[in-house]
mmCIF file of C-alpha atoms in Angstrom:
data_model
loop_
_atom_site.group_PDB
_atom_site.id
_atom_site.type_symbol
_atom_site.label_atom_id
_atom_site.label_comp_id
_atom_site.label_asym_id
_atom_site.label_seq_id
_atom_site.Cartn_x
_atom_site.Cartn_y
_atom_site.Cartn_z
ATOM 1 C CA MET A 1 31.176 -6.788 -5.805
ATOM 2 C CA GLY A 2 34.245 -4.592 -5.777
ATOM 3 C CA ARG A 3 36.179 -1.277 -4.882
ATOM 4 C CA ALA A 4 34.640 0.327 -7.331
ATOM 5 C CA ASN A 5 31.164 -0.002 -7.125
ATOM 6 C CA VAL A 6 31.348 1.632 -3.721
ATOM 7 C CA LEU A 7 32.724 4.282 -5.533
ATOM 8 C CA ARG A 8 30.184 4.445 -8.066
ATOM 9 C CA CYS A 9 27.310 3.951 -5.268
ATOM 10 C CA ALA A 10 28.663 6.913 -3.638
ATOM 11 C CA ARG A 11 28.911 8.973 -6.490
ATOM 12 C CA ARG A 12 25.364 8.960 -7.895
ATOM 13 C CA ARG A 13 23.577 9.106 -4.141
ATOM 14 C CA GLY A 14 26.332 12.240 -3.518
ATOM 15 C CA SER A 15 27.777 11.228 -0.330
ATOM 16 C CA PRO A 16 32.278 11.873 -0.665
ATOM 17 C CA VAL A 17 33.550 9.700 -3.103
ATOM 18 C CA THR A 18 37.041 8.499 -0.963
ATOM 19 C CA ALA A 19 38.312 4.568 -0.839
ATOM 20 C CA PRO A 20 39.282 3.489 2.077
ATOM 21 C CA PRO A 21 42.325 2.656 3.746
ATOM 22 C CA ALA A 22 44.761 0.026 2.219
ATOM 23 C CA GLY A 23 43.314 -2.769 4.216
ATOM 24 C CA VAL A 24 40.130 -1.914 5.627
ATOM 25 C CA THR A 25 36.971 -3.128 5.140
ATOM 26 C CA ASP A 26 34.467 0.106 3.913
ATOM 27 C CA PRO A 27 31.231 -0.644 6.430
ATOM 28 C CA ARG A 28 29.159 -0.199 2.649
ATOM 29 C CA MET A 29 30.400 -3.948 2.063
ATOM 30 C CA ASP A 30 28.065 -6.528 3.646
ATOM 31 C CA ALA A 31 28.046 -8.354 1.324
ATOM 32 C CA GLY A 32 31.417 -8.410 0.615
ATOM 33 C CA ASN A 33 33.360 -8.167 -2.331
ATOM 34 C CA ASP A 34 32.554 -10.485 -5.994
ATOM 35 C CA THR A 35 30.105 -12.268 -3.142
ATOM 36 C CA VAL A 36 25.735 -12.913 -4.389
ATOM 37 C CA VAL A 37 23.705 -11.465 -1.899
ATOM 38 C CA THR A 38 22.124 -13.381 0.284
ATOM 39 C CA GLU A 39 20.620 -12.259 2.633
ATOM 40 C CA PHE A 40 18.910 -8.177 3.843
ATOM 41 C CA ILE A 41 19.610 -6.150 7.468
ATOM 42 C CA LEU A 42 15.874 -4.261 7.543
ATOM 43 C CA LEU A 43 17.204 -1.644 10.343
ATOM 44 C CA GLY A 44 13.583 -1.043 11.150
ATOM 45 C CA LEU A 45 11.659 1.730 11.813
ATOM 46 C CA SER A 46 14.085 3.172 14.668
ATOM 47 C CA SER A 47 17.310 2.502 15.813
ATOM 48 C CA ARG A 48 16.820 3.829 19.296
ATOM 49 C CA PRO A 49 16.435 0.729 22.240
ATOM 50 C CA GLU A 50 14.864 3.284 24.457
ATOM 51 C CA LEU A 51 11.263 4.320 21.303
ATOM 52 C CA GLN A 52 11.493 -0.162 20.796
ATOM 53 C CA PRO A 53 8.666 -0.961 23.303
ATOM 54 C CA PHE A 54 6.199 1.990 22.501
ATOM 55 C CA ILE A 55 6.973 1.323 18.764
ATOM 56 C CA PHE A 56 6.253 -1.889 19.503
ATOM 57 C CA VAL A 57 3.120 -1.652 21.973
ATOM 58 C CA LEU A 58 2.027 0.965 18.820
ATOM 59 C CA ILE A 59 1.581 -0.824 15.777
ATOM 60 C CA LEU A 60 0.328 -3.561 17.291
ATOM 61 C CA THR A 61 -2.955 -1.430 18.264
ATOM 62 C CA MET A 62 -2.620 -0.604 15.370
ATOM 63 C CA TYR A 63 -2.393 -3.846 13.515
ATOM 64 C CA LEU A 64 -4.707 -5.661 16.179
ATOM 65 C CA VAL A 65 -7.061 -2.126 15.623
ATOM 66 C CA ASN A 66 -7.331 -3.402 11.695
ATOM 67 C CA LEU A 67 -7.833 -7.377 12.273
ATOM 68 C CA ALA A 68 -10.351 -6.731 14.516
ATOM 69 C CA GLY A 69 -12.050 -3.807 12.496
ATOM 70 C CA ASN A 70 -11.640 -5.887 8.979
ATOM 71 C CA SER A 71 -13.069 -9.037 9.732
ATOM 72 C CA LEU A 72 -16.436 -7.676 11.654
ATOM 73 C CA MET A 73 -16.723 -5.420 7.931
ATOM 74 C CA VAL A 74 -16.273 -8.782 6.450
ATOM 75 C CA ALA A 75 -18.453 -10.899 8.402
ATOM 76 C CA VAL A 76 -21.218 -7.924 8.287
ATOM 77 C CA ALA A 77 -21.020 -7.841 4.564
ATOM 78 C CA TRP A 78 -21.097 -11.267 4.141
ATOM 79 C CA THR A 79 -23.488 -11.656 6.297
ATOM 80 C CA ASP A 80 -26.534 -9.742 6.524
ATOM 81 C CA PRO A 81 -29.116 -9.964 4.045
ATOM 82 C CA LYS A 82 -29.751 -5.598 4.109
ATOM 83 C CA LEU A 83 -25.895 -5.704 2.953
ATOM 84 C CA GLN A 84 -25.891 -7.871 0.427
ATOM 85 C CA THR A 85 -25.705 -5.343 -2.541
ATOM 86 C CA PRO A 86 -22.188 -4.647 -4.986
ATOM 87 C CA MET A 87 -21.213 -1.372 -2.423
ATOM 88 C CA TYR A 88 -20.771 -4.421 0.196
ATOM 89 C CA PHE A 89 -19.665 -6.652 -1.497
ATOM 90 C CA LEU A 90 -16.735 -3.541 -3.161
ATOM 91 C CA LEU A 91 -15.970 -2.942 0.625
ATOM 92 C CA SER A 92 -15.918 -5.866 1.926
ATOM 93 C CA GLN A 93 -12.945 -7.477 -0.805
ATOM 94 C CA LEU A 94 -11.700 -3.742 0.353
ATOM 95 C CA SER A 95 -10.998 -5.036 4.080
ATOM 96 C CA LEU A 96 -9.642 -8.396 3.126
ATOM 97 C CA LEU A 97 -7.143 -6.566 1.666
ATOM 98 C CA ASP A 98 -6.806 -4.379 3.924
ATOM 99 C CA MET A 99 -5.715 -6.914 6.325
ATOM 100 C CA GLY A 100 -3.751 -9.343 3.439
ATOM 101 C CA PHE A 101 -1.907 -6.237 2.576
ATOM 102 C CA ALA A 102 -0.550 -4.400 6.862
ATOM 103 C CA SER A 103 0.161 -9.026 7.288
ATOM 104 C CA ILE A 104 2.748 -8.003 4.365
ATOM 105 C CA THR A 105 5.245 -6.111 6.846
ATOM 106 C CA VAL A 106 3.795 -5.807 10.170
ATOM 107 C CA PRO A 107 4.166 -9.230 11.971
ATOM 108 C CA GLN A 108 7.659 -8.524 10.173
ATOM 109 C CA LEU A 109 7.760 -5.484 12.047
ATOM 110 C CA LEU A 110 6.705 -6.393 15.512
ATOM 111 C CA VAL A 111 9.138 -9.323 15.229
ATOM 112 C CA HIS A 112 12.337 -7.652 14.365
ATOM 113 C CA THR A 113 11.727 -4.469 17.033
ATOM 114 C CA PHE A 114 13.561 -6.636 19.672
ATOM 115 C CA SER A 115 15.205 -8.905 17.742
ATOM 116 C CA ARG A 116 19.632 -7.925 17.499
ATOM 117 C CA HIS A 117 19.095 -10.040 14.204
ATOM 118 C CA ARG A 118 16.943 -8.949 12.115
ATOM 119 C CA THR A 119 18.411 -10.435 8.975
ATOM 120 C CA ILE A 120 15.039 -11.232 5.277
ATOM 121 C CA PRO A 121 16.806 -14.423 2.985
ATOM 122 C CA PHE A 122 16.714 -12.631 0.042
ATOM 123 C CA ASN A 123 14.639 -14.953 -1.132
ATOM 124 C CA ARG A 124 11.868 -13.681 1.408
ATOM 125 C CA CYS A 125 12.483 -9.809 0.725
ATOM 126 C CA ILE A 126 11.999 -10.357 -3.054
ATOM 127 C CA ALA A 127 8.379 -12.200 -1.938
ATOM 128 C CA GLN A 128 7.897 -10.007 -0.231
ATOM 129 C CA PHE A 129 8.657 -7.153 -3.066
ATOM 130 C CA PHE A 130 6.372 -8.605 -5.558
ATOM 131 C CA PHE A 131 3.134 -8.878 -2.491
ATOM 132 C CA PHE A 132 3.535 -6.142 -1.361
ATOM 133 C CA VAL A 133 3.197 -3.609 -4.847
ATOM 134 C CA THR A 134 0.089 -6.331 -5.579
ATOM 135 C CA ALA A 135 -1.592 -6.080 -2.456
ATOM 136 C CA GLY A 136 -0.871 -2.305 -2.803
ATOM 137 C CA ASN A 137 -2.518 -1.259 -6.453
ATOM 138 C CA MET A 138 -4.976 -3.561 -5.926
ATOM 139 C CA GLU A 139 -6.004 -1.397 -3.650
ATOM 140 C CA GLY A 140 -6.226 1.436 -5.852
ATOM 141 C CA TYR A 141 -8.659 -1.423 -8.560
ATOM 142 C CA LEU A 142 -11.214 -1.213 -5.910
ATOM 143 C CA LEU A 143 -11.028 1.839 -4.667
ATOM 144 C CA ALA A 144 -11.578 2.809 -8.335
ATOM 145 C CA ALA A 145 -14.154 0.328 -8.230
ATOM 146 C CA MET A 146 -16.538 1.584 -5.468
ATOM 147 C CA ALA A 147 -16.095 5.509 -6.614
ATOM 148 C CA TYR A 148 -17.915 3.346 -10.244
ATOM 149 C CA ASP A 149 -20.815 2.539 -7.564
ATOM 150 C CA ARG A 150 -20.369 5.261 -6.094
ATOM 151 C CA PHE A 151 -22.026 7.104 -9.439
ATOM 152 C CA VAL A 152 -24.114 4.509 -11.307
ATOM 153 C CA ALA A 153 -25.916 5.468 -7.685
ATOM 154 C CA ILE A 154 -26.275 8.464 -8.078
ATOM 155 C CA CYS A 155 -25.868 10.006 -11.496
ATOM 156 C CA ARG A 156 -28.349 6.091 -12.869
ATOM 157 C CA PRO A 157 -30.194 5.351 -9.865
ATOM 158 C CA LEU A 158 -33.002 4.167 -11.645
ATOM 159 C CA HIS A 159 -29.999 1.474 -13.604
ATOM 160 C CA TYR A 160 -28.373 0.741 -10.718
ATOM 161 C CA THR A 161 -30.008 -3.086 -10.393
ATOM 162 C CA SER A 162 -29.395 -3.010 -14.133
ATOM 163 C CA VAL A 163 -26.136 -2.105 -14.296
ATOM 164 C CA LEU A 164 -23.803 -3.485 -11.129
ATOM 165 C CA THR A 165 -24.727 -7.003 -11.588
ATOM 166 C CA ARG A 166 -23.465 -9.158 -8.752
ATOM 167 C CA GLY A 167 -21.487 -10.525 -12.463
ATOM 168 C CA LEU A 168 -19.889 -7.693 -12.846
ATOM 169 C CA CYS A 169 -18.774 -6.929 -9.450
ATOM 170 C CA VAL A 170 -16.616 -9.830 -10.143
ATOM 171 C CA ARG A 171 -14.986 -8.906 -13.002
ATOM 172 C CA LEU A 172 -14.427 -5.536 -11.042
ATOM 173 C CA VAL A 173 -12.278 -7.396 -8.388
ATOM 174 C CA VAL A 174 -10.524 -10.650 -10.637
ATOM 175 C CA GLY A 175 -9.762 -8.663 -13.793
ATOM 176 C CA PRO A 176 -7.419 -5.986 -11.576
ATOM 177 C CA TRP A 177 -5.614 -8.928 -9.429
ATOM 178 C CA GLY A 178 -4.726 -10.073 -12.850
ATOM 179 C CA LEU A 179 -3.583 -7.249 -14.198
ATOM 180 C CA ASN A 180 -1.376 -6.435 -10.595
ATOM 181 C CA VAL A 181 -0.155 -9.801 -10.879
ATOM 182 C CA LEU A 182 1.599 -9.055 -13.501
ATOM 183 C CA HIS A 183 2.735 -6.034 -13.120
ATOM 184 C CA ALA A 184 4.273 -6.263 -10.095
ATOM 185 C CA LEU A 185 6.430 -9.595 -12.239
ATOM 186 C CA LEU A 186 7.972 -7.573 -14.002
ATOM 187 C CA HIS A 187 9.011 -4.959 -10.839
ATOM 188 C CA THR A 188 10.631 -7.920 -8.702
ATOM 189 C CA LEU A 189 11.979 -9.248 -12.017
ATOM 190 C CA LEU A 190 14.182 -5.946 -13.366
ATOM 191 C CA VAL A 191 14.404 -5.872 -9.301
ATOM 192 C CA LEU A 192 16.366 -9.630 -9.209
ATOM 193 C CA ARG A 193 18.736 -8.358 -12.213
ATOM 194 C CA LEU A 194 20.545 -5.412 -9.603
ATOM 195 C CA SER A 195 23.938 -5.671 -7.875
ATOM 196 C CA PHE A 196 23.746 -3.949 -4.551
ATOM 197 C CA CYS A 197 26.104 -2.777 -2.938
ATOM 198 C CA SER A 198 24.953 -3.124 1.434
ATOM 199 C CA ARG A 199 22.527 -5.551 2.825
ATOM 200 C CA ARG A 200 21.653 -2.465 5.066
ATOM 201 C CA ILE A 201 17.946 -1.946 3.578
ATOM 202 C CA PRO A 202 16.800 2.144 6.056
ATOM 203 C CA HIS A 203 13.326 0.298 6.263
ATOM 204 C CA PHE A 204 10.655 -1.837 7.645
ATOM 205 C CA PHE A 205 10.081 -4.212 4.751
ATOM 206 C CA CYS A 206 12.045 -4.371 1.822
ATOM 207 C CA ASP A 207 9.907 -1.541 -0.361
ATOM 208 C CA VAL A 208 10.973 -0.241 -4.409
ATOM 209 C CA PRO A 209 12.694 3.170 -3.743
ATOM 210 C CA ALA A 210 14.310 1.014 -1.245
ATOM 211 C CA LEU A 211 15.901 -1.558 -3.233
ATOM 212 C CA LEU A 212 16.421 1.162 -5.867
ATOM 213 C CA GLN A 213 18.798 2.966 -3.477
ATOM 214 C CA LEU A 214 20.879 -0.506 -2.757
ATOM 215 C CA SER A 215 21.745 -1.508 -6.421
ATOM 216 C CA CYS A 216 25.535 -0.136 -6.897
ATOM 217 C CA THR A 217 25.066 0.886 -10.944
ATOM 218 C CA HIS A 218 21.654 3.072 -11.560
ATOM 219 C CA PRO A 219 18.679 1.781 -11.517
ATOM 220 C CA TYR A 220 17.667 3.366 -14.854
ATOM 221 C CA LEU A 221 15.302 1.290 -16.240
ATOM 222 C CA ASN A 222 13.874 0.803 -13.179
ATOM 223 C CA GLU A 223 12.956 3.744 -12.314
ATOM 224 C CA LEU A 224 12.083 3.895 -16.482
ATOM 225 C CA VAL A 225 9.513 1.095 -15.865
ATOM 226 C CA VAL A 226 8.044 3.604 -12.295
ATOM 227 C CA LEU A 227 7.707 6.673 -13.827
ATOM 228 C CA THR A 228 5.613 5.184 -17.129
ATOM 229 C CA LEU A 229 3.737 1.724 -16.617
ATOM 230 C CA GLY A 230 4.115 1.933 -12.860
ATOM 231 C CA ALA A 231 2.886 5.369 -13.420
ATOM 232 C CA THR A 232 0.396 4.489 -16.069
ATOM 233 C CA VAL A 233 -1.027 1.382 -13.768
ATOM 234 C CA THR A 234 -0.788 2.167 -10.084
ATOM 235 C CA LEU A 235 -2.301 6.670 -11.863
ATOM 236 C CA SER A 236 -4.915 4.800 -13.888
ATOM 237 C CA PRO A 237 -7.747 4.754 -11.094
ATOM 238 C CA PHE A 238 -7.167 8.113 -9.809
ATOM 239 C CA LEU A 239 -7.526 9.916 -12.671
ATOM 240 C CA PHE A 240 -10.947 7.251 -12.729
ATOM 241 C CA ILE A 241 -12.136 8.458 -9.570
ATOM 242 C CA LEU A 242 -11.585 11.454 -10.536
ATOM 243 C CA ALA A 243 -13.088 11.545 -13.816
ATOM 244 C CA SER A 244 -16.721 9.063 -11.145
ATOM 245 C CA TYR A 245 -16.563 12.794 -8.161
ATOM 246 C CA GLY A 246 -16.744 15.261 -11.742
ATOM 247 C CA ARG A 247 -20.174 13.251 -12.800
ATOM 248 C CA ILE A 248 -20.929 13.125 -9.958
ATOM 249 C CA GLY A 249 -19.929 16.764 -8.459
ATOM 250 C CA ALA A 250 -22.211 17.557 -11.427
ATOM 251 C CA ALA A 251 -25.137 15.800 -10.303
ATOM 252 C CA VAL A 252 -25.855 16.923 -6.824
ATOM 253 C CA LEU A 253 -25.027 20.745 -8.559
ATOM 254 C CA ARG A 254 -27.938 19.975 -9.965
ATOM 255 C CA LEU A 255 -30.458 18.613 -7.007
ATOM 256 C CA ARG A 256 -32.720 20.676 -5.442
ATOM 257 C CA SER A 257 -33.156 19.490 -1.755
ATOM 258 C CA ALA A 258 -31.118 19.680 0.745
ATOM 259 C CA ALA A 259 -32.343 16.243 2.094
ATOM 260 C CA GLY A 260 -30.139 15.676 -1.498
ATOM 261 C CA LEU A 261 -27.685 16.532 -1.027
ATOM 262 C CA ARG A 262 -27.195 15.793 2.652
ATOM 263 C CA LYS A 263 -27.271 11.975 0.674
ATOM 264 C CA ALA A 264 -25.139 12.864 -1.879
ATOM 265 C CA ALA A 265 -22.460 14.032 0.614
ATOM 266 C CA SER A 266 -22.776 10.943 2.894
ATOM 267 C CA THR A 267 -22.670 7.873 0.754
ATOM 268 C CA CYS A 268 -19.529 9.972 -0.757
ATOM 269 C CA GLY A 269 -17.723 11.420 1.874
ATOM 270 C CA SER A 270 -16.617 8.407 3.566
ATOM 271 C CA HIS A 271 -14.658 7.000 -0.183
ATOM 272 C CA VAL A 272 -13.015 9.761 -1.117
ATOM 273 C CA VAL A 273 -11.700 10.512 2.578
ATOM 274 C CA VAL A 274 -9.908 7.013 2.109
ATOM 275 C CA VAL A 275 -8.623 8.041 -1.719
ATOM 276 C CA SER A 276 -7.359 10.969 -0.191
ATOM 277 C CA LEU A 277 -5.284 8.817 2.154
ATOM 278 C CA PHE A 278 -3.972 6.451 -0.595
ATOM 279 C CA PHE A 279 -3.532 7.608 -3.339
ATOM 280 C CA GLY A 280 -1.961 11.106 -1.181
ATOM 281 C CA THR A 281 1.037 8.691 -0.068
ATOM 282 C CA VAL A 282 1.306 6.757 -2.750
ATOM 283 C CA ILE A 283 1.475 9.689 -4.344
ATOM 284 C CA ARG A 284 4.644 11.155 -2.190
ATOM 285 C CA LEU A 285 6.349 7.890 -1.927
ATOM 286 C CA TYR A 286 7.037 6.403 -5.709
ATOM 287 C CA PHE A 287 6.323 8.960 -8.241
ATOM 288 C CA THR A 288 8.953 10.664 -7.058
ATOM 289 C CA PRO A 289 13.390 10.337 -8.536
ATOM 290 C CA ILE A 290 15.287 8.306 -6.667
ATOM 291 C CA SER A 291 17.309 10.762 -6.032
ATOM 292 C CA ALA A 292 15.309 12.477 -3.971
ATOM 293 C CA HIS A 293 14.121 9.933 -2.064
ATOM 294 C CA HIS A 294 15.157 10.380 2.228
ATOM 295 C CA LEU A 295 15.110 7.031 3.207
ATOM 296 C CA ASP A 296 14.427 7.743 6.471
ATOM 297 C CA ARG A 297 11.138 9.818 5.593
ATOM 298 C CA ASP A 298 10.305 7.200 3.373
ATOM 299 C CA ARG A 299 9.515 4.729 6.139
ATOM 300 C CA HIS A 300 7.583 7.445 8.435
ATOM 301 C CA VAL A 301 5.687 7.338 5.347
ATOM 302 C CA ALA A 302 5.003 4.350 5.028
ATOM 303 C CA VAL A 303 3.633 3.460 8.834
ATOM 304 C CA PHE A 304 1.044 5.492 7.595
ATOM 305 C CA TYR A 305 0.584 3.696 4.693
ATOM 306 C CA THR A 306 1.343 0.037 5.203
ATOM 307 C CA VAL A 307 0.108 0.483 9.160
ATOM 308 C CA VAL A 308 -2.944 2.784 9.662
ATOM 309 C CA THR A 309 -5.096 3.532 6.000
ATOM 310 C CA PRO A 310 -5.460 -0.152 6.456
ATOM 311 C CA MET A 311 -6.911 -0.393 9.551
ATOM 312 C CA LEU A 312 -8.543 4.000 9.200
ATOM 313 C CA ASN A 313 -10.445 2.134 6.590
ATOM 314 C CA PRO A 314 -13.255 -0.039 8.925
ATOM 315 C CA LEU A 315 -13.302 2.352 11.099
ATOM 316 C CA VAL A 316 -14.642 5.312 8.421
ATOM 317 C CA TYR A 317 -16.687 3.329 6.070
ATOM 318 C CA SER A 318 -18.273 3.057 9.546
ATOM 319 C CA LEU A 319 -18.939 5.582 11.557
ATOM 320 C CA ARG A 320 -22.174 6.623 10.725
ATOM 321 C CA ASN A 321 -23.296 4.422 8.969
ATOM 322 C CA ARG A 322 -27.044 3.693 9.875
ATOM 323 C CA GLU A 323 -27.247 0.793 7.827
ATOM 324 C CA VAL A 324 -23.290 -0.389 9.459
ATOM 325 C CA LYS A 325 -23.528 -0.058 12.929
ATOM 326 C CA GLY A 326 -27.589 -1.722 12.643
ATOM 327 C CA ALA A 327 -25.899 -4.916 11.275
ATOM 328 C CA VAL A 328 -23.426 -4.534 14.113
ATOM 329 C CA ARG A 329 -26.047 -5.335 16.708
ATOM 330 C CA ARG A 330 -28.420 -7.854 14.573
ATOM 331 C CA LEU A 331 -24.611 -10.013 14.486
ATOM 332 C CA ALA A 332 -23.420 -9.318 17.766
ATOM 333 C CA ALA A 333 -27.672 -10.187 18.681
ATOM 334 C CA GLY A 334 -27.875 -13.871 16.821
ATOM 335 C CA ARG A 335 -30.547 -12.339 14.117
#
């Protein structure tokens, strides 16, 4: 990667195109001329030293709340006989996913907070990219499966147990895992085709927009796949959720009793909150052109997506949920 590649990077990002004086090394050329990038440098959430203790304590606290809350949700869903239902099976799968999803990026962020060497080997960066895309997309499919559970419970209550069998629930989890692994593998292979102008990633993990903006040539094929196949795979669960809630809304409007309306609202309210938090951030981050991204802003929004939302999910679902509270009390009492 020589001097011409730097100029191409500058033109693509809209920065002034000026070549460095003779004998002066351009700071953007972190990888060196005609060499292959073997590691990246993650710049983290902030370069200000005085903010690092605050960032560390805040992120660590949210991560521990995530692990504690989701572990508790899995424990009560798997051990309490009263929670052996499709809804709590799917909720336990969401809790397991949230713990794994946060663990892909957060421990590394915590280690790098006080470290002067924030490097990540190229192969590990690509692996992180693969697992992040897989887990991130899987969250949407689990939320869609939970929307289907709510649809059947409200619109076809008499057929609930015959429709949502244990086998169907397992297929609703296993099938999307296979699809999302293949989808993430495609994105990973396309990233491996790129050459990079710099080793410095202005982010705290190897995210899609951050890697694409480091490319020396415009990653047209990557962007095309993100905006076509990526949009199809990622937004299909969102459209399914909207359709399910359209049917649920129509059924709720036909209810005559206030008690029925309250029950429907309590049944779906938590799920609507989680769906809004998740897909609102995903659409904002990943379905705009690469040229429109501002990485300083993106990495702060990504904290909400990767750290805050996985922490909030068990709190949202357990808040004012008598069944979960009762199961927690029984678990604490050893009954």
